[in-house]
Short mmCIF file of N, CA, C and O in Angstrom, two decimals:
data_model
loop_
_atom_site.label_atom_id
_atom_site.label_comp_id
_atom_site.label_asym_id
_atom_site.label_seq_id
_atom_site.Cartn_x
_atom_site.Cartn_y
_atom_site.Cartn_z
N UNK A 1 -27.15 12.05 -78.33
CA UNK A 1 -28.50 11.86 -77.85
C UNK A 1 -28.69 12.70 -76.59
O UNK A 1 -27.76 12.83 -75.80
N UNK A 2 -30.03 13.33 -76.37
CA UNK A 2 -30.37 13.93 -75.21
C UNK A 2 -30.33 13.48 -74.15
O UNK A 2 -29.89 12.34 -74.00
N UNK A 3 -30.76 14.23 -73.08
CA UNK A 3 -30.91 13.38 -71.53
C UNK A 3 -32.52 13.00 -71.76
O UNK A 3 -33.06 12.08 -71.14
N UNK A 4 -32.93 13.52 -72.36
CA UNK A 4 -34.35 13.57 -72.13
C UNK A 4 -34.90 12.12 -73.16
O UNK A 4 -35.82 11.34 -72.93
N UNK A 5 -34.02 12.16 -74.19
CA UNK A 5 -34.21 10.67 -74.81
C UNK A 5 -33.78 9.78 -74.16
O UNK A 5 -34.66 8.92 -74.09
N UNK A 6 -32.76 9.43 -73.55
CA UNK A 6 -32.15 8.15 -72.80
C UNK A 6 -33.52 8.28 -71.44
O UNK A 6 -33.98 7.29 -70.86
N UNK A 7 -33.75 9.09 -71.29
CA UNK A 7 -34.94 8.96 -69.99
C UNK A 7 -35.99 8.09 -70.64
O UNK A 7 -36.45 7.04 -70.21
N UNK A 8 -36.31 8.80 -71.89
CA UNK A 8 -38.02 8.15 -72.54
C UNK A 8 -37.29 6.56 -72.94
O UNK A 8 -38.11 5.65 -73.10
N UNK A 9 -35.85 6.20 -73.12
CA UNK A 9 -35.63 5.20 -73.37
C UNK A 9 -35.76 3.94 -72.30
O UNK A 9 -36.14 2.78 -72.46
N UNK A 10 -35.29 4.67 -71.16
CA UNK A 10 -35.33 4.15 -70.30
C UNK A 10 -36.45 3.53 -69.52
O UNK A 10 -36.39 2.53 -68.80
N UNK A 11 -37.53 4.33 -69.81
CA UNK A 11 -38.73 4.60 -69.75
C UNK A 11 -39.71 3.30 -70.14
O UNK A 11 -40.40 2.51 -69.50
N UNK A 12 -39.32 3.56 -71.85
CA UNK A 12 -40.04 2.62 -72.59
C UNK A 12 -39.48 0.95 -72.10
O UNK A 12 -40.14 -0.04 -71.80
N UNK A 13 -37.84 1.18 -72.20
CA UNK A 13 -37.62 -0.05 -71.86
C UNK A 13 -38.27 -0.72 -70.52
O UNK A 13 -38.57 -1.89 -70.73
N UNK A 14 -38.50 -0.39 -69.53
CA UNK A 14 -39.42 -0.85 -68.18
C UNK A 14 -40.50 -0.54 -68.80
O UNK A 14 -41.35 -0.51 -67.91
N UNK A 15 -40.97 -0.30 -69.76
CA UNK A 15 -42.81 -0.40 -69.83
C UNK A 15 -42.81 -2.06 -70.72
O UNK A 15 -43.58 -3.01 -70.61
N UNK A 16 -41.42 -1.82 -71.75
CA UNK A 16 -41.52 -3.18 -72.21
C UNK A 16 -41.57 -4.85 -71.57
O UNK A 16 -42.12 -5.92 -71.81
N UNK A 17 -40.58 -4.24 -70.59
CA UNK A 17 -40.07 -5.61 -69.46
C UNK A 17 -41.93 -5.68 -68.85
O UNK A 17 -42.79 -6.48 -69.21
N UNK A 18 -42.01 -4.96 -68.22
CA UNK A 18 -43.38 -4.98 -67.59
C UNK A 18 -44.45 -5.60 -68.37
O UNK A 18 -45.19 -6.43 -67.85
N UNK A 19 -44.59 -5.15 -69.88
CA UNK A 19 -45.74 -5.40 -70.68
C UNK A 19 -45.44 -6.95 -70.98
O UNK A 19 -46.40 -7.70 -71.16
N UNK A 20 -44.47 -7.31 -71.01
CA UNK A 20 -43.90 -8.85 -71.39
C UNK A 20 -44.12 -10.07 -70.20
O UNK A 20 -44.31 -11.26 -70.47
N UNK A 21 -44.06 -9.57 -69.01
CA UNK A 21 -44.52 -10.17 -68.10
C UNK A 21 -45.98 -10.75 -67.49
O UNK A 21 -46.97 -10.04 -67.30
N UNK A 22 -45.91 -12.13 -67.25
CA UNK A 22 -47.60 -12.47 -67.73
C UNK A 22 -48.12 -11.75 -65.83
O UNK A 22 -48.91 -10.83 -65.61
N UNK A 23 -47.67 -12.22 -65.22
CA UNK A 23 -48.09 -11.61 -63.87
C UNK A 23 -47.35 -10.38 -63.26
O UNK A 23 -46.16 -10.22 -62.99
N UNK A 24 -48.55 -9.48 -63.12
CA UNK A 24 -47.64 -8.20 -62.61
C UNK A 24 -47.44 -8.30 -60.94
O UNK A 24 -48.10 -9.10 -60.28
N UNK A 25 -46.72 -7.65 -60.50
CA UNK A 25 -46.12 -7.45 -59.39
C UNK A 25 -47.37 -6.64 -58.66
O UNK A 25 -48.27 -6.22 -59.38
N UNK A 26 -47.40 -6.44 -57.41
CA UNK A 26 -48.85 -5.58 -56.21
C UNK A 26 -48.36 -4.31 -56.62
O UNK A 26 -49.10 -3.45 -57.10
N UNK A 27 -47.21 -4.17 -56.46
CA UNK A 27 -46.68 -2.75 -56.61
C UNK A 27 -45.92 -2.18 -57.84
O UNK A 27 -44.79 -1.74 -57.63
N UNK A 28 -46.54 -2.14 -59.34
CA UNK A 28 -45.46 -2.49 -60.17
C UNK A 28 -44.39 -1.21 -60.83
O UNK A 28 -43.88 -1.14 -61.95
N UNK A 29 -44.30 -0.18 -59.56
CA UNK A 29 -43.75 1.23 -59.79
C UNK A 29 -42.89 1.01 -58.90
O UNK A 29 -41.85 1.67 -59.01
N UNK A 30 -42.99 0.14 -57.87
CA UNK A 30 -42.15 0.22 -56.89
C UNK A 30 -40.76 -0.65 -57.56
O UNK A 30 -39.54 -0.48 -57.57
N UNK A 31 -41.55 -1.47 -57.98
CA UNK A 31 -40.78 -2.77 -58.57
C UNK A 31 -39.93 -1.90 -59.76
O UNK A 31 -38.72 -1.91 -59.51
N UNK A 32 -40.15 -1.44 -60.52
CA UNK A 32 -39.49 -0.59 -61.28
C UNK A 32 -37.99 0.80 -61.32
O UNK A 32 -37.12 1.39 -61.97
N UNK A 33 -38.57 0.61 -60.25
CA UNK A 33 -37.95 2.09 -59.41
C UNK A 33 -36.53 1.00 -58.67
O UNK A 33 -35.45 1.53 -58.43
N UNK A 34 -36.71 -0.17 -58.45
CA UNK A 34 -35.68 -0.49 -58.02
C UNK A 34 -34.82 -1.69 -59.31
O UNK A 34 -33.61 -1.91 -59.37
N UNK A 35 -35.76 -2.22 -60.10
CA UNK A 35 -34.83 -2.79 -60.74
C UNK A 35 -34.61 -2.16 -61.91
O UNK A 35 -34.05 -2.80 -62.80
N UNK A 36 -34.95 -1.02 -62.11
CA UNK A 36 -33.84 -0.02 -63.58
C UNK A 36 -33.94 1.44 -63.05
O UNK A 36 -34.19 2.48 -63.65
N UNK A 37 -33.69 1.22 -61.85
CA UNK A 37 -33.30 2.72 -61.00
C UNK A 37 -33.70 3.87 -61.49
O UNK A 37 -32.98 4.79 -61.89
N UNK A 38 -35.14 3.80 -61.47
CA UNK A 38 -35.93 4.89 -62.23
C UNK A 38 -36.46 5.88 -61.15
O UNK A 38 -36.55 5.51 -59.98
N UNK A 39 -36.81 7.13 -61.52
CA UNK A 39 -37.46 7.97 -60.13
C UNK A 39 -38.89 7.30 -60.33
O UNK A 39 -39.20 6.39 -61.10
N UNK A 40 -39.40 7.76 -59.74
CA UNK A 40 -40.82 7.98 -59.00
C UNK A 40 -41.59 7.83 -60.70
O UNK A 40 -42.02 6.88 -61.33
N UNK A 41 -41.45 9.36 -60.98
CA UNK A 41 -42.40 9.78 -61.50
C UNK A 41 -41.92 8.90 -63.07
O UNK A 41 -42.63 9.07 -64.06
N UNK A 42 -41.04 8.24 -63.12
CA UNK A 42 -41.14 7.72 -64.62
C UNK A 42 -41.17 6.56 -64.63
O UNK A 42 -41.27 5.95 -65.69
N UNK A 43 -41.07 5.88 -63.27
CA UNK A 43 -41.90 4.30 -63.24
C UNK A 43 -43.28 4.57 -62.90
O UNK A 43 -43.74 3.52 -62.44
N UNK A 44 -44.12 5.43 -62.90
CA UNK A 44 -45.81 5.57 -62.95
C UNK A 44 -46.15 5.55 -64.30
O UNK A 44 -47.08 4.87 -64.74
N UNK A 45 -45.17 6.53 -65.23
CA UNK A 45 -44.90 6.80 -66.63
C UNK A 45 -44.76 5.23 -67.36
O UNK A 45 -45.67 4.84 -68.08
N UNK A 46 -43.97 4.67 -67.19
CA UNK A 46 -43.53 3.34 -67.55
C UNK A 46 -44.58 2.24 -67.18
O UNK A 46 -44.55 1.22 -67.86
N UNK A 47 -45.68 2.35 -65.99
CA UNK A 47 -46.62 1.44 -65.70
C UNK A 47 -47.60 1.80 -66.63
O UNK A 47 -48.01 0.89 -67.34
N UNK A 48 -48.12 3.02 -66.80
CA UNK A 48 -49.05 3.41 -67.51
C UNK A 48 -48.76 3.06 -68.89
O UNK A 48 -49.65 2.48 -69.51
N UNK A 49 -47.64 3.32 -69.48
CA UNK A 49 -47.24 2.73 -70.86
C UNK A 49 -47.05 1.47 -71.28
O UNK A 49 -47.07 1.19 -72.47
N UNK A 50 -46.78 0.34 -70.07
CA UNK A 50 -46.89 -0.75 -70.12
C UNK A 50 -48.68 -1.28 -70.59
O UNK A 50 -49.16 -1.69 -71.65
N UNK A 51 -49.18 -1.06 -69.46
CA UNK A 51 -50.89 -0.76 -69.97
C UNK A 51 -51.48 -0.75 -71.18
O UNK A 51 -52.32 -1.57 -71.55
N UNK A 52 -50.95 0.39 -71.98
CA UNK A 52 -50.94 0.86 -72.90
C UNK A 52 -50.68 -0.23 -73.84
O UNK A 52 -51.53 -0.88 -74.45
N UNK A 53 -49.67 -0.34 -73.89
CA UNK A 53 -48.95 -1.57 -74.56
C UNK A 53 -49.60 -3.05 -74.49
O UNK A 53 -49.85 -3.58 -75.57
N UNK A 54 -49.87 -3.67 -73.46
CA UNK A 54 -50.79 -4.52 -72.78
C UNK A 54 -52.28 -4.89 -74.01
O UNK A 54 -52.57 -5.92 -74.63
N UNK A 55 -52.99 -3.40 -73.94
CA UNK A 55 -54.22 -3.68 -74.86
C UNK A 55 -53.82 -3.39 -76.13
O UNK A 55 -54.31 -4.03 -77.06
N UNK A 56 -52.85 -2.36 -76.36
CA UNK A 56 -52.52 -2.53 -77.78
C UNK A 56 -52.14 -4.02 -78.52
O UNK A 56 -52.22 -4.10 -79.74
N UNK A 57 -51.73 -5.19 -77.68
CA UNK A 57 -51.43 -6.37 -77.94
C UNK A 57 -52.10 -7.05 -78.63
O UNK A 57 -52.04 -7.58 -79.73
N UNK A 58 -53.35 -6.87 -77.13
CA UNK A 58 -54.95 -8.02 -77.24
C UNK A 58 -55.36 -7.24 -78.39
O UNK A 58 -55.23 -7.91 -79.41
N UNK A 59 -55.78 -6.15 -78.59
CA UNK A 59 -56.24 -5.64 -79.32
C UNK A 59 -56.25 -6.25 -81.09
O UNK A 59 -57.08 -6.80 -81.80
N UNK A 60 -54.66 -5.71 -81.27
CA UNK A 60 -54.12 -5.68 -82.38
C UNK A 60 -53.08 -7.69 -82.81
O UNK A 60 -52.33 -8.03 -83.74
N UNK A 61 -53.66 -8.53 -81.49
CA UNK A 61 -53.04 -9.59 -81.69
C UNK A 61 -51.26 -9.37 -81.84
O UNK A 61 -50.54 -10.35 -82.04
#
């Protein structure tokens, strides 16, 4: 497997933890960045996909 897949894995997995959680955190990139030691730019990636995920839920039940 790539580096670049274990990243998007890594990725997805904090968008999942996040999307599963009924209350989000004030800061929820910050929060990310320290509990699955993600950079910057792929816990913004991971909030936004959480989101994502979020209405795809309500949406689709």
């Amino acid at each position: 497997m790539s580096r670049v897949n274990l990243q998007e894995d890594e990725i997805t997995r904090a968008a999942q933890w996040l999307a599963d959680i009924a209350r989000w955190p004030d800061e929820p990139a910050d929060v990310l960045v320290a509990r699955f030691d993600l950079k910057v730019w792929q816990a913004l990636k991971a909030v936004d996909r959480a989101r994502k995920m979020k209405l795809y839920r309500r949406v689709h039940g």
